[in-house]
Coordinates of N, CA and C in Angstrom, one line a residue:
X15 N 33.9 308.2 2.5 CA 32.8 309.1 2.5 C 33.2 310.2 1.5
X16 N 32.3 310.3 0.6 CA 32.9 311.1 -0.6 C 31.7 313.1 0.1
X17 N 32.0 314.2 -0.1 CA 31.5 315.2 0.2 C 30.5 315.7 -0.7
X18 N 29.0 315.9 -0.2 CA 28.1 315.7 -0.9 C 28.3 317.3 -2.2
X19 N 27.2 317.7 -3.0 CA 27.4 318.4 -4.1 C 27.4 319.7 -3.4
X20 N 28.3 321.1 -3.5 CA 28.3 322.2 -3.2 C 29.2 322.4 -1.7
X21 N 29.7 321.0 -1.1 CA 30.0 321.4 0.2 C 32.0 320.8 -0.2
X22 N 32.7 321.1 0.9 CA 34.1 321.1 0.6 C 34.8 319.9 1.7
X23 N 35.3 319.0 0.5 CA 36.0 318.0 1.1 C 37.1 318.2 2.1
X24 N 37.2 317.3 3.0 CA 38.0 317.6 4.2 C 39.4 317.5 3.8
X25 N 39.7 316.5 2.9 CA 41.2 315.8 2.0 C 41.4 316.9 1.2
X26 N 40.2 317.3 0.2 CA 40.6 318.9 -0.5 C 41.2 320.3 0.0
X27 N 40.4 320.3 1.0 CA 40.5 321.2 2.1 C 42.3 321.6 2.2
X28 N 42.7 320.5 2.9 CA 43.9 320.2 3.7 C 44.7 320.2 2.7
X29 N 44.4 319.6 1.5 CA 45.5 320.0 0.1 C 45.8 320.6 -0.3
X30 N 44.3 322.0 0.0 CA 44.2 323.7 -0.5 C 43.5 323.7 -1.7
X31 N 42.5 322.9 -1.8 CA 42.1 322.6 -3.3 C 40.7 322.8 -2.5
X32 N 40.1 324.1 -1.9 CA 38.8 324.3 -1.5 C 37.6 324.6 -2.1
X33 N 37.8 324.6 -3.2 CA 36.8 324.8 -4.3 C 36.3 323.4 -4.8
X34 N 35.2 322.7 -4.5 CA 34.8 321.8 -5.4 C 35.3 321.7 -7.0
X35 N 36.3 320.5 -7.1 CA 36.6 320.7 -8.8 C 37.9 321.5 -8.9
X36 N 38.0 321.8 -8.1 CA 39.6 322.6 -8.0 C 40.6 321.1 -8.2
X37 N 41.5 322.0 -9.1 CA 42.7 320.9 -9.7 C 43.5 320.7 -8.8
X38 N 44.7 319.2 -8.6 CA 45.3 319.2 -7.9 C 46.6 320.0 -8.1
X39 N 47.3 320.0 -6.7 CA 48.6 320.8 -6.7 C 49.1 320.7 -7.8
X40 N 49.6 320.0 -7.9 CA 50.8 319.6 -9.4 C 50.2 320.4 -10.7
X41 N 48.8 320.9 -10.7 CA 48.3 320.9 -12.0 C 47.9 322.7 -12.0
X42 N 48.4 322.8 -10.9 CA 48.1 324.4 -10.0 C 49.1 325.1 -11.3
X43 N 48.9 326.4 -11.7 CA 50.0 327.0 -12.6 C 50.7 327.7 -11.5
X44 N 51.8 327.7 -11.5 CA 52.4 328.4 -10.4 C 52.7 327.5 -9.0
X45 N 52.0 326.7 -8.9 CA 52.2 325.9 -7.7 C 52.1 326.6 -6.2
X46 N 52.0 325.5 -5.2 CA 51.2 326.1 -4.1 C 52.8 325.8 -2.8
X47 N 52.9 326.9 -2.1 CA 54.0 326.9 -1.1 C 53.2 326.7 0.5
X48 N 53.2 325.6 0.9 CA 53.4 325.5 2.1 C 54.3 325.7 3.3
X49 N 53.7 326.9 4.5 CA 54.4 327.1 5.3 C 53.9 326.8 6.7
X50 N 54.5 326.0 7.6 CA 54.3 325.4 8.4 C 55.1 325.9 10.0
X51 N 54.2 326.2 11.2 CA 55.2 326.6 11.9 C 55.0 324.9 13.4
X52 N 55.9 324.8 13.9 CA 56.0 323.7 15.2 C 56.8 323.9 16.1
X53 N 56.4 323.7 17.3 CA 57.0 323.8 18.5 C 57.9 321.9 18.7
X54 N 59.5 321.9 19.2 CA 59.6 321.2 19.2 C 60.4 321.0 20.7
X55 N 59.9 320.1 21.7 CA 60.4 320.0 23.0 C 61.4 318.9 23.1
X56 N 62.6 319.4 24.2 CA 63.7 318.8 24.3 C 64.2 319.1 26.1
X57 N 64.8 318.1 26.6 CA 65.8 319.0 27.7 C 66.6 319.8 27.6
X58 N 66.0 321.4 28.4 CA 66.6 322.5 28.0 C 68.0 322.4 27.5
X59 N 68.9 321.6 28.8 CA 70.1 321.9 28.2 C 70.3 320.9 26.8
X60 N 69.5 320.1 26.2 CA 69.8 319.9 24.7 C 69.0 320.8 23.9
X61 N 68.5 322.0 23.9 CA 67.7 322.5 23.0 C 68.7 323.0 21.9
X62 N 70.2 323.2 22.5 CA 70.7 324.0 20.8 C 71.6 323.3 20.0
X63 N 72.1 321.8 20.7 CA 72.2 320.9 19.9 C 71.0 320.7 18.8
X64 N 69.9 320.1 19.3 CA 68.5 319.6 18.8 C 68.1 320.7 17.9
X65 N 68.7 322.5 18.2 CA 68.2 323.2 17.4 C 68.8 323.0 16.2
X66 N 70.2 323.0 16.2 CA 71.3 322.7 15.4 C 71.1 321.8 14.3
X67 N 70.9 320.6 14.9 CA 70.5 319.8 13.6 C 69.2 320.1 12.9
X68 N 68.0 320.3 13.5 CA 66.9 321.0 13.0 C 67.3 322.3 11.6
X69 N 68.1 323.2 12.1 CA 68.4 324.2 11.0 C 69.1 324.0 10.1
X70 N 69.9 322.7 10.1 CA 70.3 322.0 8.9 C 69.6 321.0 8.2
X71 N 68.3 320.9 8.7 CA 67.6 320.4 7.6 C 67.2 321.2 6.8
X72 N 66.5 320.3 4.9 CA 66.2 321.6 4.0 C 65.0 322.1 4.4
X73 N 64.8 323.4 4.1 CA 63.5 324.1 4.4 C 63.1 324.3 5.6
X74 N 63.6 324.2 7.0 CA 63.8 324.7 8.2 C 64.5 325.6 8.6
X75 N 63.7 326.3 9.7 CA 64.7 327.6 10.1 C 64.1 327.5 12.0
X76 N 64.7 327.6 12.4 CA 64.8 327.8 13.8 C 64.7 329.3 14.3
X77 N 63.3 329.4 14.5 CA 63.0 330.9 15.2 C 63.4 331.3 16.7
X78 N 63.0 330.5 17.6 CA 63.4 331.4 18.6 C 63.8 329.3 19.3
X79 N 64.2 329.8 20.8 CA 64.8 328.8 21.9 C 64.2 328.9 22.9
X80 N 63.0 328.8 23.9 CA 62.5 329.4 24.9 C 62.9 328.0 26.0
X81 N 63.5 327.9 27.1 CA 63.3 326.7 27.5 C 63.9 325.4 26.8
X82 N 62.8 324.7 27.0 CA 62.7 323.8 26.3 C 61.6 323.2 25.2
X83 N 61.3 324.9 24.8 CA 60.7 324.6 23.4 C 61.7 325.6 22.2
X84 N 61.4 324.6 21.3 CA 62.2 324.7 19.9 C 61.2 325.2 19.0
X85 N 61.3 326.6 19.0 CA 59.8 327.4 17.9 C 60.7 327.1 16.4
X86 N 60.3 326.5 15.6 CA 60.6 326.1 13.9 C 59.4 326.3 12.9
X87 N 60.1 327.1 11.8 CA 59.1 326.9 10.7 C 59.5 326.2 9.1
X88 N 58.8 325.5 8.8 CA 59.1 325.2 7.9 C 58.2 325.4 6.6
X89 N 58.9 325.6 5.6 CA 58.6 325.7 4.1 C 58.7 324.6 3.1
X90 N 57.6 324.4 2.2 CA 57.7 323.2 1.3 C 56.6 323.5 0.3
X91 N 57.4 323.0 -1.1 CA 56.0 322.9 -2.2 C 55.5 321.8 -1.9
X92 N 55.4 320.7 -1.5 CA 54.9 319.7 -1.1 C 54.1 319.2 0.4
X93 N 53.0 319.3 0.1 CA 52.4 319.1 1.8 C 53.0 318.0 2.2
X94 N 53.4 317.4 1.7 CA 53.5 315.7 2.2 C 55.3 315.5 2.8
X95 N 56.4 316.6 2.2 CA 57.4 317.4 2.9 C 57.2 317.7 4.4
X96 N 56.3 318.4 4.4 CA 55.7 319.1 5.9 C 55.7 318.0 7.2
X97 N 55.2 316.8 6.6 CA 54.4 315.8 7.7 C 56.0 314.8 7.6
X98 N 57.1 314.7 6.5 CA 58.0 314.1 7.0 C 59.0 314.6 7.6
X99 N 59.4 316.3 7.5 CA 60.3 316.8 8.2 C 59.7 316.8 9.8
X100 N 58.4 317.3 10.1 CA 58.2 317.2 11.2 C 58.5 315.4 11.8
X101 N 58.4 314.5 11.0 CA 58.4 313.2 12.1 C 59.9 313.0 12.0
X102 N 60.9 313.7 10.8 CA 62.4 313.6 11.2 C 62.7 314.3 12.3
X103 N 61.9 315.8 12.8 CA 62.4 316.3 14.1 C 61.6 315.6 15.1
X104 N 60.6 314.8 15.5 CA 60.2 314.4 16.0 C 61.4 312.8 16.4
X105 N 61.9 312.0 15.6 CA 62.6 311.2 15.7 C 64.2 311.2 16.0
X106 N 64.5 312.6 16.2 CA 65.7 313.2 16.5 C 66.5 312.8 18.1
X107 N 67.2 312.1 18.5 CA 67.4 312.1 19.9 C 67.8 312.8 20.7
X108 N 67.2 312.9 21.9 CA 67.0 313.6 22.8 C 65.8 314.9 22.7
X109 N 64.7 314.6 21.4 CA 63.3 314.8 21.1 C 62.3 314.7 22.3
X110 N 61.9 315.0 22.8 CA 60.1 314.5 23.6 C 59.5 314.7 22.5
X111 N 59.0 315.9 22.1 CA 57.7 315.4 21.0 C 58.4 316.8 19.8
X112 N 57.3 316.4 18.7 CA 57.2 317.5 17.4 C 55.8 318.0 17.0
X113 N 55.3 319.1 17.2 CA 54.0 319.1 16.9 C 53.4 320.3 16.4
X114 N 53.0 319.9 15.0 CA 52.7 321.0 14.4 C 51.2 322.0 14.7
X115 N 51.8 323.6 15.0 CA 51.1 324.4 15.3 C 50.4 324.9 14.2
X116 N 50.8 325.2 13.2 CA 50.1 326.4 12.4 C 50.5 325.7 10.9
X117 N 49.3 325.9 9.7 CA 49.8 325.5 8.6 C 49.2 326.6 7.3
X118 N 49.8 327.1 6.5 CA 49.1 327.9 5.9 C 49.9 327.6 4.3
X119 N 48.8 327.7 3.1 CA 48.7 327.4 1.9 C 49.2 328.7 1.2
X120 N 49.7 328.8 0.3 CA 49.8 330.5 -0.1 C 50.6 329.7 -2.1
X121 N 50.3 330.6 -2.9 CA 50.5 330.4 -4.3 C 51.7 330.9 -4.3
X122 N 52.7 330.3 -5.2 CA 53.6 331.0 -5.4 C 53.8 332.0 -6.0
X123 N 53.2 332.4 -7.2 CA 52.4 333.5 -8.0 C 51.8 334.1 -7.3
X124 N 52.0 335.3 -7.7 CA 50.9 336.2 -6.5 C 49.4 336.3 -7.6
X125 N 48.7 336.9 -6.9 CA 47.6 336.7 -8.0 C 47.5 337.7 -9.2
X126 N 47.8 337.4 -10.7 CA 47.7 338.3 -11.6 C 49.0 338.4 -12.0
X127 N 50.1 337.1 -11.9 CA 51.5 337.2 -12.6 C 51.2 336.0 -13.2
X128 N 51.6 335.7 -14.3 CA 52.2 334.3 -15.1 C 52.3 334.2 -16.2

């Protein structure tokens, strides 16, 4: 289902290319940084093992330990980064689940440098 004239693709959307006709990432000048935050649940007493290897992945950082949730955010120029570090913490043993909370698009250029 392609999005009719003047309204905004759902696949565009989620790429950050909200503008009808907006170029893809790669072609972005400056390029686009994705930051992503996820809750990741474990049995408490494995949460700082589970945190441990989480903050040695690249582009992860391990915010807080509550329980047995593991608050993580991660950063990537690549959206498609995002959806595989979350299924590597998700496939991590001694994991219950990975599930991304929050996702925000932001340029790396601020606006009016290049």
């Amino acid at each position: 289902m392609t999005a009719r004239d003047g309204e905004i693709d759902r696949r565009d959307f989620i790429r950050g290319r909200i503008a009808p006709g907006a170029p893809p990432d790669r072609d972005r000048p400056g390029g686009l940084l994705y930051i992503a935050s996820a809750v990741v649940t474990a049995r408490a007493e494995d949460c700082a093992e589970v945190a441990r290897h989480i903050a040695a992945m690249p582009g992860t950082e391990v915010h807080a330990i509550n329980g047995t949730k593991i608050i993580v955010v991660i950063e990537s120029e690549d959206s498609g980064e995002i959806g595989s570090r979350l299924t590597e913490m998700a496939l991590l043993d001694r994991v219950f689940s990975a599930n991304l909370v929050f996702e925000q698009i932001e340029p790396l250029d601020p606006p009016g440098v290049g």
